[in-house]
Tab-separated table of C-alpha atoms in Angstrom:
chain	number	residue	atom	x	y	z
I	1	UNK	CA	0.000	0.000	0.000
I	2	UNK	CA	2.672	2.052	1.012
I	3	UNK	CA	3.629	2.916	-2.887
I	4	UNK	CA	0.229	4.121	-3.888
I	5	UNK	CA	-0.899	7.179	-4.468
I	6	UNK	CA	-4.050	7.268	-1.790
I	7	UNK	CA	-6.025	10.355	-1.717
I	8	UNK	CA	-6.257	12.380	1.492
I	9	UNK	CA	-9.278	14.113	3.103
I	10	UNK	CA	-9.680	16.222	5.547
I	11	UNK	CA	-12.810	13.894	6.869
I	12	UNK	CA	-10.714	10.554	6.673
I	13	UNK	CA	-9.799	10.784	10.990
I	14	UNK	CA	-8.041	7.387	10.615
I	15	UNK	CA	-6.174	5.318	6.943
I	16	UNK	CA	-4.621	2.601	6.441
I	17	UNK	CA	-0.913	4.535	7.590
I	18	UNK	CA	-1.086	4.038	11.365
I	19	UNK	CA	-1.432	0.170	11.316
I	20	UNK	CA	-5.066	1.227	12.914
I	21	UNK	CA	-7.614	-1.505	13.298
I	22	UNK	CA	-10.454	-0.255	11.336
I	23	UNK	CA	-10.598	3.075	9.060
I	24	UNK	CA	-12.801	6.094	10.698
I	25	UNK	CA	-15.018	8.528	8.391
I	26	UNK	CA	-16.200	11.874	9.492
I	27	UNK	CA	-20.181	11.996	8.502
I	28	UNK	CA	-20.924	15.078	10.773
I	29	UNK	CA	-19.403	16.786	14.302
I	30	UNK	CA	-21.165	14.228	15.925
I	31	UNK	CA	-20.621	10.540	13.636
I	32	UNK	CA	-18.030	8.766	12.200
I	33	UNK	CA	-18.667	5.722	10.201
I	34	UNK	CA	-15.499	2.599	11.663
I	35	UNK	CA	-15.155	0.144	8.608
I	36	UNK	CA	-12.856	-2.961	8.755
I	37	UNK	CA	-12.842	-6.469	7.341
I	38	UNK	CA	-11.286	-9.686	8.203
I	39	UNK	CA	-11.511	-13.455	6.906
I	40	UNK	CA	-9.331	-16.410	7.087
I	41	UNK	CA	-8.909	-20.441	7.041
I	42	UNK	CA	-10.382	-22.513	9.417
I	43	UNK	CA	-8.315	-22.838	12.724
I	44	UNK	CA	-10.879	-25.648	14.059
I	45	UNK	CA	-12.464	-28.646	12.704
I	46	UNK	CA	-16.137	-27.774	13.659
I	47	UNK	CA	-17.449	-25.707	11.117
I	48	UNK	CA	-19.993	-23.875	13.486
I	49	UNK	CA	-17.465	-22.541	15.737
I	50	UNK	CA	-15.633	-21.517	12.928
I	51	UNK	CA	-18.232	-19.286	12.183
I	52	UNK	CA	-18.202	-17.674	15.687
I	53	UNK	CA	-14.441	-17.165	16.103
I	54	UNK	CA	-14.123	-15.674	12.632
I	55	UNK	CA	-17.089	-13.034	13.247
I	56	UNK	CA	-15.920	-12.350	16.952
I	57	UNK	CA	-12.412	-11.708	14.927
I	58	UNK	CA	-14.086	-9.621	12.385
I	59	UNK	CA	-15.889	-7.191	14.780
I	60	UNK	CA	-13.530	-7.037	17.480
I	61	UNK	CA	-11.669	-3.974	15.314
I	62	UNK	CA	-14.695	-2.255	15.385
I	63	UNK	CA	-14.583	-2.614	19.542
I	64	UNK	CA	-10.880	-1.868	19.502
I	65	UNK	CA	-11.334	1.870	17.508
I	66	UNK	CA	-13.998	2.260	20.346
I	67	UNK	CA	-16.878	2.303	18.220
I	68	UNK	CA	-20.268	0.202	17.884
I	69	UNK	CA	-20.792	-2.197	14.936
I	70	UNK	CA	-24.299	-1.233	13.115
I	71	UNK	CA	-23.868	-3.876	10.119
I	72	UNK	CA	-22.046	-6.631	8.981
I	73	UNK	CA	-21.376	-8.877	5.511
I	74	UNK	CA	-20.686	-12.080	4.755
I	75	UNK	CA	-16.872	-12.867	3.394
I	76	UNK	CA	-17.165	-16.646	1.787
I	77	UNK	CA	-14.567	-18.752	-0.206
I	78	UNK	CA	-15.756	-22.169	-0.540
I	79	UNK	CA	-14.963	-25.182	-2.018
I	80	UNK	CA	-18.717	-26.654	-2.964
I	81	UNK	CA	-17.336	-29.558	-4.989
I	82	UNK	CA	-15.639	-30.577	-2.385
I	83	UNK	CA	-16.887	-29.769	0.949
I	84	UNK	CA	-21.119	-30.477	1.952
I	85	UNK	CA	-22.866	-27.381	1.814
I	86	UNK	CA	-24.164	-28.049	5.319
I	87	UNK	CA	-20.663	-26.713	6.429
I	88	UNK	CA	-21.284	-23.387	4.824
I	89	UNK	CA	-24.619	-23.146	6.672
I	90	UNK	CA	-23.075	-24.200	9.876
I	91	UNK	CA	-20.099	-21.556	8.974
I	92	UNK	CA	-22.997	-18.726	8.679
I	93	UNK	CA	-24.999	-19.653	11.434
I	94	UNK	CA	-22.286	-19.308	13.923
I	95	UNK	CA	-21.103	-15.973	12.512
I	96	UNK	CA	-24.654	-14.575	12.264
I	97	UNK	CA	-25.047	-15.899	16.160
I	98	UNK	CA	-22.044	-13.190	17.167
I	99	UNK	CA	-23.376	-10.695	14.348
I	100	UNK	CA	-26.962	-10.909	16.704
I	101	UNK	CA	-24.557	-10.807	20.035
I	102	UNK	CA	-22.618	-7.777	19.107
I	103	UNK	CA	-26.034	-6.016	18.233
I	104	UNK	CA	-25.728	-5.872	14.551
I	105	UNK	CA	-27.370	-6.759	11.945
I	106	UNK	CA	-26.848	-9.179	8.733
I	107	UNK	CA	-27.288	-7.015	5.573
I	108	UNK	CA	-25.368	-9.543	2.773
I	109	UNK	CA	-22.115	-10.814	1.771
I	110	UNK	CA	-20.676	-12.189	-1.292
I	111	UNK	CA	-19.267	-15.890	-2.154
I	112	UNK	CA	-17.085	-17.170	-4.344
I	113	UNK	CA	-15.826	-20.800	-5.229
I	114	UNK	CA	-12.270	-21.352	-3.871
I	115	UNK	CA	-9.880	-24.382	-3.425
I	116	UNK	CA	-9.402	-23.419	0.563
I	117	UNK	CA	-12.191	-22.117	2.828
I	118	UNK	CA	-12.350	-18.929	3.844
I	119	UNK	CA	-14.836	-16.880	6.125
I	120	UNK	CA	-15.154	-13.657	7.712
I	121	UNK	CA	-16.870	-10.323	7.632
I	122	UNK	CA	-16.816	-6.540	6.418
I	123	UNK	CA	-18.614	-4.919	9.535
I	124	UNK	CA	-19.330	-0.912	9.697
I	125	UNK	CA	-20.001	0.458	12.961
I	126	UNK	CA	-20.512	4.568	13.798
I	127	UNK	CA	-18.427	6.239	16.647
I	128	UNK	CA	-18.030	9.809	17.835
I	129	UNK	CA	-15.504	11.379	15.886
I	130	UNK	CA	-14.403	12.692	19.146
I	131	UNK	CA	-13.527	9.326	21.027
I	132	UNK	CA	-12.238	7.591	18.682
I	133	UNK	CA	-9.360	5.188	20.157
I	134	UNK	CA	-6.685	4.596	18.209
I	135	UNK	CA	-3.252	2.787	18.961
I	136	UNK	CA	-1.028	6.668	19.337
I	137	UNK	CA	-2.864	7.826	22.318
I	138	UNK	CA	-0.948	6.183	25.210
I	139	UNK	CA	0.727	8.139	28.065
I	140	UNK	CA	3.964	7.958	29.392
I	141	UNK	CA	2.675	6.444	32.914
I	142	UNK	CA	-0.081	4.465	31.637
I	143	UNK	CA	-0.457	0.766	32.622
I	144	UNK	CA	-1.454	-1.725	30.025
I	145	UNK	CA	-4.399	-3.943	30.407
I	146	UNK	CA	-4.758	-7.478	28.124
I	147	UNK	CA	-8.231	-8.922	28.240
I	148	UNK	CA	-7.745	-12.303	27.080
I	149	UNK	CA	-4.903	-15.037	27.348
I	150	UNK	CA	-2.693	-15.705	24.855
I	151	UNK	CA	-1.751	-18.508	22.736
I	152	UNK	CA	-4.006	-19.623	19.448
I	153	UNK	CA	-1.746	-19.512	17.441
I	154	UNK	CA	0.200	-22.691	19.074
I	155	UNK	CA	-2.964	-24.441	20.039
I	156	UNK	CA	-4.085	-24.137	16.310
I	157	UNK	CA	-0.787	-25.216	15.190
I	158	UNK	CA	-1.176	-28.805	17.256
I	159	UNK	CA	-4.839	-28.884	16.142
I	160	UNK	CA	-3.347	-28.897	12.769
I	161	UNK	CA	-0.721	-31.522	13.560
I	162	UNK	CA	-3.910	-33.454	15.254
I	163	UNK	CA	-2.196	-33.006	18.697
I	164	UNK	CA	-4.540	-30.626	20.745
I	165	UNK	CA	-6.618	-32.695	23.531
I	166	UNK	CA	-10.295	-31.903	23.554
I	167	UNK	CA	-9.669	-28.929	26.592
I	168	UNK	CA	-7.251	-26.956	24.681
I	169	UNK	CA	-9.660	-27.045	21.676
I	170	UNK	CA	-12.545	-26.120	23.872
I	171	UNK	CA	-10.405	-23.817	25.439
I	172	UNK	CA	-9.259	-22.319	22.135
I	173	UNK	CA	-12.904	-21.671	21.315
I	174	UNK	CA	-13.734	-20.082	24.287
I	175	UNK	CA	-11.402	-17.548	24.007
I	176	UNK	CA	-11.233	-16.469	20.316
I	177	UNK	CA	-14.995	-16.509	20.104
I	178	UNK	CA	-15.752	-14.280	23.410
I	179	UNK	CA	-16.405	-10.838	21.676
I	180	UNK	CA	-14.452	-7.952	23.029
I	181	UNK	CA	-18.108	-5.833	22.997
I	182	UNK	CA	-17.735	-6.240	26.820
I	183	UNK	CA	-14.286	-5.197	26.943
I	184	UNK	CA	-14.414	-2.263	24.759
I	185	UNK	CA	-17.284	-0.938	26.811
I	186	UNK	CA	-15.902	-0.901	30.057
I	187	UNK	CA	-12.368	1.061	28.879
I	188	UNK	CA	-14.503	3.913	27.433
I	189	UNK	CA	-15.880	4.201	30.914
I	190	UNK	CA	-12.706	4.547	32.421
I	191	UNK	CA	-11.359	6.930	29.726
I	192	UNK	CA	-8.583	4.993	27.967
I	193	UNK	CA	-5.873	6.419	26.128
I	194	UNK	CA	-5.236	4.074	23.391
I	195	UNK	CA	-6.278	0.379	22.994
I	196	UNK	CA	-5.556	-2.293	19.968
I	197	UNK	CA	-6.936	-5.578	19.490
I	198	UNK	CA	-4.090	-8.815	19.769
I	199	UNK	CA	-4.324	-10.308	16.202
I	200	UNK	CA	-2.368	-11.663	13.387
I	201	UNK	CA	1.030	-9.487	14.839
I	202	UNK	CA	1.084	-11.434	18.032
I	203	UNK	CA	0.702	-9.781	21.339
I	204	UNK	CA	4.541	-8.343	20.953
I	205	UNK	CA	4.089	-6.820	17.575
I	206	UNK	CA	1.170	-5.152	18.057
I	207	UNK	CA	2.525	-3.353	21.256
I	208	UNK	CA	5.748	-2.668	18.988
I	209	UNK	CA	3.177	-0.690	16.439
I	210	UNK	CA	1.396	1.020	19.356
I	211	UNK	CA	5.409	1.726	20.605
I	212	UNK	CA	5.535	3.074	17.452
I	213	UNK	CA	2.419	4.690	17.016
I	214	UNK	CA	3.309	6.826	20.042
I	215	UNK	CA	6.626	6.987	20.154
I	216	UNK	CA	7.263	5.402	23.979
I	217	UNK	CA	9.184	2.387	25.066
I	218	UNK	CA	6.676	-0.220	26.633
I	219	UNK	CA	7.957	-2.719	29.156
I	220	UNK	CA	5.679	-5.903	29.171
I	221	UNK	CA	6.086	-8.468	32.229
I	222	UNK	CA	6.122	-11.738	30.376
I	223	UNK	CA	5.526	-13.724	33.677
I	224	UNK	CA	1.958	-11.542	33.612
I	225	UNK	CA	0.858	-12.318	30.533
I	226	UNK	CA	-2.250	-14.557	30.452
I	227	UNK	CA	-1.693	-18.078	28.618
I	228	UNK	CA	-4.618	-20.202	27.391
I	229	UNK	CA	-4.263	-23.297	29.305
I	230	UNK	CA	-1.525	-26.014	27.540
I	231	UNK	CA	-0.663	-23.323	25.061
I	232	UNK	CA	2.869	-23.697	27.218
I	233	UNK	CA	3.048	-27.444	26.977
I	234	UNK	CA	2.556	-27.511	22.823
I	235	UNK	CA	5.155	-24.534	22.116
I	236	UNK	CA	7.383	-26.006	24.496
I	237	UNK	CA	7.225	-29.183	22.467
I	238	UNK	CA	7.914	-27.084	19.138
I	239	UNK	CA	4.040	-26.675	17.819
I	240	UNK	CA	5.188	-23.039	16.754
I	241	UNK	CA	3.463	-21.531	13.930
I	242	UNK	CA	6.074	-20.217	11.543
I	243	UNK	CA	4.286	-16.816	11.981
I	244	UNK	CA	5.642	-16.367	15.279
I	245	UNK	CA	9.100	-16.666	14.262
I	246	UNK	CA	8.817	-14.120	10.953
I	247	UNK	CA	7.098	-11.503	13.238
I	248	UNK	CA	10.266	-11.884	16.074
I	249	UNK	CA	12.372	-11.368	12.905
I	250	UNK	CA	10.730	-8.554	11.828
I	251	UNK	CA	10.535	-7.093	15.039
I	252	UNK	CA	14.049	-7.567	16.391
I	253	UNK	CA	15.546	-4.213	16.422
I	254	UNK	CA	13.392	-2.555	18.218
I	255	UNK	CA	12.847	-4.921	21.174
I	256	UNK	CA	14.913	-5.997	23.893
I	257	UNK	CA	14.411	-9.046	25.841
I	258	UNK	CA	15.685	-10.104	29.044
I	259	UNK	CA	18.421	-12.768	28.237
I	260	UNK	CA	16.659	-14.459	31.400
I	261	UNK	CA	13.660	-15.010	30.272
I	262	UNK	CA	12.434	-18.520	28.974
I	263	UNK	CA	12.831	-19.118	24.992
I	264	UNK	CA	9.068	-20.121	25.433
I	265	UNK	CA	7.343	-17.011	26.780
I	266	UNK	CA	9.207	-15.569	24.416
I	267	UNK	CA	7.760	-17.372	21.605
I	268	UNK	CA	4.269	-17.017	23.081
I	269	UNK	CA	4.375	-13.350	23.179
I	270	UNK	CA	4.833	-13.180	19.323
I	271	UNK	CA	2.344	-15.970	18.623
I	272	UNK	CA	0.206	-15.010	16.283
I	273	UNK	CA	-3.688	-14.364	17.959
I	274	UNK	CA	-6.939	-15.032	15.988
I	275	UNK	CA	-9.326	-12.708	17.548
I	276	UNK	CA	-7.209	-12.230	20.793
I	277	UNK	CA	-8.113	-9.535	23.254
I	278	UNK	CA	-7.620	-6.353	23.780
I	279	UNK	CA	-5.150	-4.294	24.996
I	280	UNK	CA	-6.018	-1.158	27.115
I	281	UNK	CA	-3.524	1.832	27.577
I	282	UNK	CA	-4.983	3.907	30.904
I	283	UNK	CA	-3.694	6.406	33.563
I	284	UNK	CA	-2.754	4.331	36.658
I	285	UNK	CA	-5.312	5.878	39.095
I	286	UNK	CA	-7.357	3.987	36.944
I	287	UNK	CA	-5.802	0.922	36.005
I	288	UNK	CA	-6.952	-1.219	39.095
I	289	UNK	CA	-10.873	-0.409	38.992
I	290	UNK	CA	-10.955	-0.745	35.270
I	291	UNK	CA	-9.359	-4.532	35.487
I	292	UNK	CA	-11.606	-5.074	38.895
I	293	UNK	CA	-14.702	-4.323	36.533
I	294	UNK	CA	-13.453	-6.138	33.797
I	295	UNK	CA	-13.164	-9.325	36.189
I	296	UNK	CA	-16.500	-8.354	37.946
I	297	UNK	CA	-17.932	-8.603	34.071
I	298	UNK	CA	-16.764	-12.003	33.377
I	299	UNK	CA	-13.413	-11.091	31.560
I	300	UNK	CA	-12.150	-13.303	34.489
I	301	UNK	CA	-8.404	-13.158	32.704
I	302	UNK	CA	-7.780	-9.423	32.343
I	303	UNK	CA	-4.050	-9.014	33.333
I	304	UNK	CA	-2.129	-6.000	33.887
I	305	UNK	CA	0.865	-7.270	31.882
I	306	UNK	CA	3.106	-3.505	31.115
I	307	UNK	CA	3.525	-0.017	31.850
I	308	UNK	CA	4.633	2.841	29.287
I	309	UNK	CA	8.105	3.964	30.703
I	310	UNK	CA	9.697	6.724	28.602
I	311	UNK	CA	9.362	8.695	25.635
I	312	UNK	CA	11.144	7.164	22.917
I	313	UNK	CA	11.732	8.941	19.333
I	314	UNK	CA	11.145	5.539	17.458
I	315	UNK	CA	8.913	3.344	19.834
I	316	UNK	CA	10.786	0.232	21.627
I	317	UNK	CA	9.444	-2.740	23.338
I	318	UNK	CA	10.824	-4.423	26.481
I	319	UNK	CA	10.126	-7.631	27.300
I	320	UNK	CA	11.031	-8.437	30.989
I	321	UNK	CA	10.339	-10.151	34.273
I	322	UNK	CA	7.796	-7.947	36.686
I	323	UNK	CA	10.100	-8.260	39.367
I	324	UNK	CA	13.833	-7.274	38.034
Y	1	UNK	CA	25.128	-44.887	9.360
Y	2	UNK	CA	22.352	-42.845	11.880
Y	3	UNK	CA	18.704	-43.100	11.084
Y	4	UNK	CA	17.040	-40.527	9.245
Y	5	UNK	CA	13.774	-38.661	9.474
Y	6	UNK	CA	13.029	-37.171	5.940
Y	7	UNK	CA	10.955	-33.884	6.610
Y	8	UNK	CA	11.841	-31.879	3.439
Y	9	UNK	CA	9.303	-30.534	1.765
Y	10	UNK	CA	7.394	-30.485	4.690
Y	11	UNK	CA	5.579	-27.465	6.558
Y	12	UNK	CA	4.688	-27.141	10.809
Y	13	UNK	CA	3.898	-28.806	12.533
Y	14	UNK	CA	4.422	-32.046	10.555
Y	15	UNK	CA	8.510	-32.225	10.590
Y	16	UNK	CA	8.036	-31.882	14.689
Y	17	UNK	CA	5.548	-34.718	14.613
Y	18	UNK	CA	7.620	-36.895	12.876
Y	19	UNK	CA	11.005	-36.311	15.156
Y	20	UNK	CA	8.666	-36.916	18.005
Y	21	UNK	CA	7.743	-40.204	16.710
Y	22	UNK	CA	11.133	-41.025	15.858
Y	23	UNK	CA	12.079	-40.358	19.881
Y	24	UNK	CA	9.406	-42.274	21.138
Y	25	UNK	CA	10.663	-45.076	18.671
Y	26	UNK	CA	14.462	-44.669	19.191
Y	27	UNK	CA	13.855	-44.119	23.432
Y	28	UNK	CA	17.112	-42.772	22.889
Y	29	UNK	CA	20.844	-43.428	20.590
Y	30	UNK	CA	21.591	-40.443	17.568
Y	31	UNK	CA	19.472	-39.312	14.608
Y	32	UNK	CA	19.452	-37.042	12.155
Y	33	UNK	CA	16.165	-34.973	10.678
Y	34	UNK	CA	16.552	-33.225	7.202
Y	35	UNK	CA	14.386	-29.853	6.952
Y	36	UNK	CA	14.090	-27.229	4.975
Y	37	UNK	CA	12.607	-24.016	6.837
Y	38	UNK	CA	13.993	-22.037	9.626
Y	39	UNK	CA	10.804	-22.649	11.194
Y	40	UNK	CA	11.419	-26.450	11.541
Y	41	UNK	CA	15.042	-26.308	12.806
Y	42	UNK	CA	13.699	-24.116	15.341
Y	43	UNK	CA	10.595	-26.127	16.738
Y	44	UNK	CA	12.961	-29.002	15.977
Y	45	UNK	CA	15.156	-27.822	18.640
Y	46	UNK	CA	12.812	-26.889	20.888
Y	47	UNK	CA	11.483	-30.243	20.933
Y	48	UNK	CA	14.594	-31.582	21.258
Y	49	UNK	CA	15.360	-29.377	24.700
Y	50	UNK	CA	11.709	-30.431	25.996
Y	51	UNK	CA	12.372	-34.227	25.614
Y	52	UNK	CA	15.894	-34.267	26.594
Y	53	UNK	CA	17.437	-35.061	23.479
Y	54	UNK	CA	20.657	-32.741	22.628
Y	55	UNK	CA	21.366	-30.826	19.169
Y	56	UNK	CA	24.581	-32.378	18.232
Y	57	UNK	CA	25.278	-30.806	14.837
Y	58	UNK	CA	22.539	-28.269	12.922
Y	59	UNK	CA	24.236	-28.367	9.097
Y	60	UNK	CA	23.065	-26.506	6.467
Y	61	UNK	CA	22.615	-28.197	3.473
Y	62	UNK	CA	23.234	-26.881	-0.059
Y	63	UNK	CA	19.731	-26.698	-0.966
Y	64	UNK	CA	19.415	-23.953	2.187
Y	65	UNK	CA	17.821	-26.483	4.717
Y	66	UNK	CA	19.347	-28.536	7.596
Y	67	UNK	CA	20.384	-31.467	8.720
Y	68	UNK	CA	19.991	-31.697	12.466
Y	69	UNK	CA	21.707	-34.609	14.180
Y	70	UNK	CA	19.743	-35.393	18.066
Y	71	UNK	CA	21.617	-37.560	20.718
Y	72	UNK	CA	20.234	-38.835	23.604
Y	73	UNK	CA	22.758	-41.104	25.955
């Protein structure tokens, strides 16, 4: 993208050049339209709970800009020589069970025939141009708040490699289909700076772009961070998705670990999320009620896991113990 | 000459799959794994820590993969 010549206006609050969640339009003083889309490959067998994860995926940038989603379409690639078309009906009927959840409503979609399966959605919500949360916001100060645990990526990997027990594929489920609607309501309340949702980029890359974003150094306390249970157990046994290893790659320079730390937190905090949860940046007078709340709601593994330390001209990420 | 677990051409987690079985199978003695990604010398060794086997020898090959030799006494 970075090549092309994209038009600029002055009602365009948020583009594709801040590694933002979803895109924000100005309609009037009052509304902004958030747009975003998402769809990928299966990461579980069932094709019902497929559906859910990959809608709960699909909105959750809506949640993380701070906004509401209003309406939602249906993203299909399917292979209907090969696969039943029950599965396609069990696909939609789990992602038009979260569409219903978030409070949105079904207005289409589009399908095409395609060797590999693919499912998602293009969801527009509205927001006040005013509060709109992006990933630059956060304060030097500010304590980080993640909502969910960590770890799809490996438990996906040793579904793949037909090696997850039932629990961790339960577990798996559990997490990547709770919507962050919850989440994303209760940080508004308590007037967060900045928030981004943990996808694709891991939970270390995305805090590198909001490092970035905002030009601080973040410290996050890998013995904090929330793991999904026996996500520990597979990547300690080497069920790594190759994902995890491009983004520590890519990532390198501007993070510094703590030669202490074990090889496999390490490689869980750049594990690449589906639908993951969020991660709040608030002033620390806050920080405790906010995850109290969150807990009180249900979001039972909210987990202060960092702090912003410094200003930093390029953004830098430190990954160390919470007790030096 | 060691035994061999053929993984080229192979992607995650399969190549770590395969080493595993090989452990299970050898209990323990010296092996070697051919891969060809980064990814799978990695997870490879990994696997190797978890179970107590020991990288020996990671070679690259010619054709820009690895042969990874495992010991266990």
């Amino acid at each position: 993208m970075a090549a092309l010549p994209v038009i600029k206006h002055p009602n365009l609050l948020v583009g594709y050049e801040t590694a933002d969640d979803a895109g924000v339009y100005k309609l009037t003083d009052e509304l902004a339209l958030v747009q975003t889309l998402d769809f990928f490959t299966p990461i579980v067998n069932d094709p019902y709970h497929f559906g859910r994860i990959a809608a709960a995926n699909s909105l959750s940038d809506v949640y993380a800009m701070g906004g509401r989603p209003l309406t939602a379409m249906n993203i299909v690639c399917f292979p209907s020589k090969e696969l039943p078309k029950e599965v396609l009906k069990e696909i939609l009927r789990g992602g038009l069970e979260k569409i219903h959840e978030a409070g949105a409503l079904l207005v289409g979609g589009h399908s095409v025939d395609d060797k590999e399966l693919k499912y998602g959605l293009s969801v527009t919500g509205i927001i006040h141009p005013d509060r709109i949360i992006t990933n630059r916001g956060v304060k030097v100060g500010d304590r980080l708040l993640l909502t969910k645990p960590i770890g799809t990526g490996v438990i996906a990997t040793a579904i793949k490699g037909k090696m997850a027990s039932e629990s961790a594929v339960n577990s798996l489920i559990e997490v990547a289909s709770t919507l962050n609607k919850k989440a994303s309501e209760i940080m508004l309340k308590y007037g967060c700076h900045a928030c981004t949702d943990i996808t694709g980029f891991g939970l270390g890359g995305h805090l590198l772009e909001v490092a970035r974003a905002s030009k601080v150094e973040i410290a996050i306390y890998a013995d904090k961070v929330p793991l999904i249970p026996e996500a520990r157990e597979y990547a300690l046994t080497g069920l790594i998705p190759a994902g995890s290893y491009a983004i520590k790659h890519f990532c390198e320079k501007s993070v510094e670990i703590d030669p202490r730390l074990e090889i496999v937190l390490i490689d869980l905090i750049f594990d690449p999320q589906t639908s993951g949860g969020l991660v709040i940046s608030l002033s620390p007078d806050v920080a405790d009620a906010c995850l109290k709340e969150l807990k009180e709601e249900g979001i039972k593994s909210a987990r202060i896991i960092g702090d912003i330390l410094y200003h930093h001209p390029k953004g830098r990420l430190k990954i160390v113990y919470s007790n030096p | 000459m060691a035994e061999q677990v053929d993984a080229r051409g192979l992607s995650c987690p399969q190549p770590v799959i395969m080493t595993h079985n090989k452990m299970k199978e050898l209990k323990k003695g010296i092996f070697e794994v051919m891969v060809d990604t980064d990814t799978s010398r990695e997870n490879i060794s990994r696997l190797a820590r978890n179970e107590g086997w020991e990288v020996v020898e990671s070679k690259k090959t010619q054709d820009s993969g690895y042969i990874i030799t495992l010991k266990k006494e």
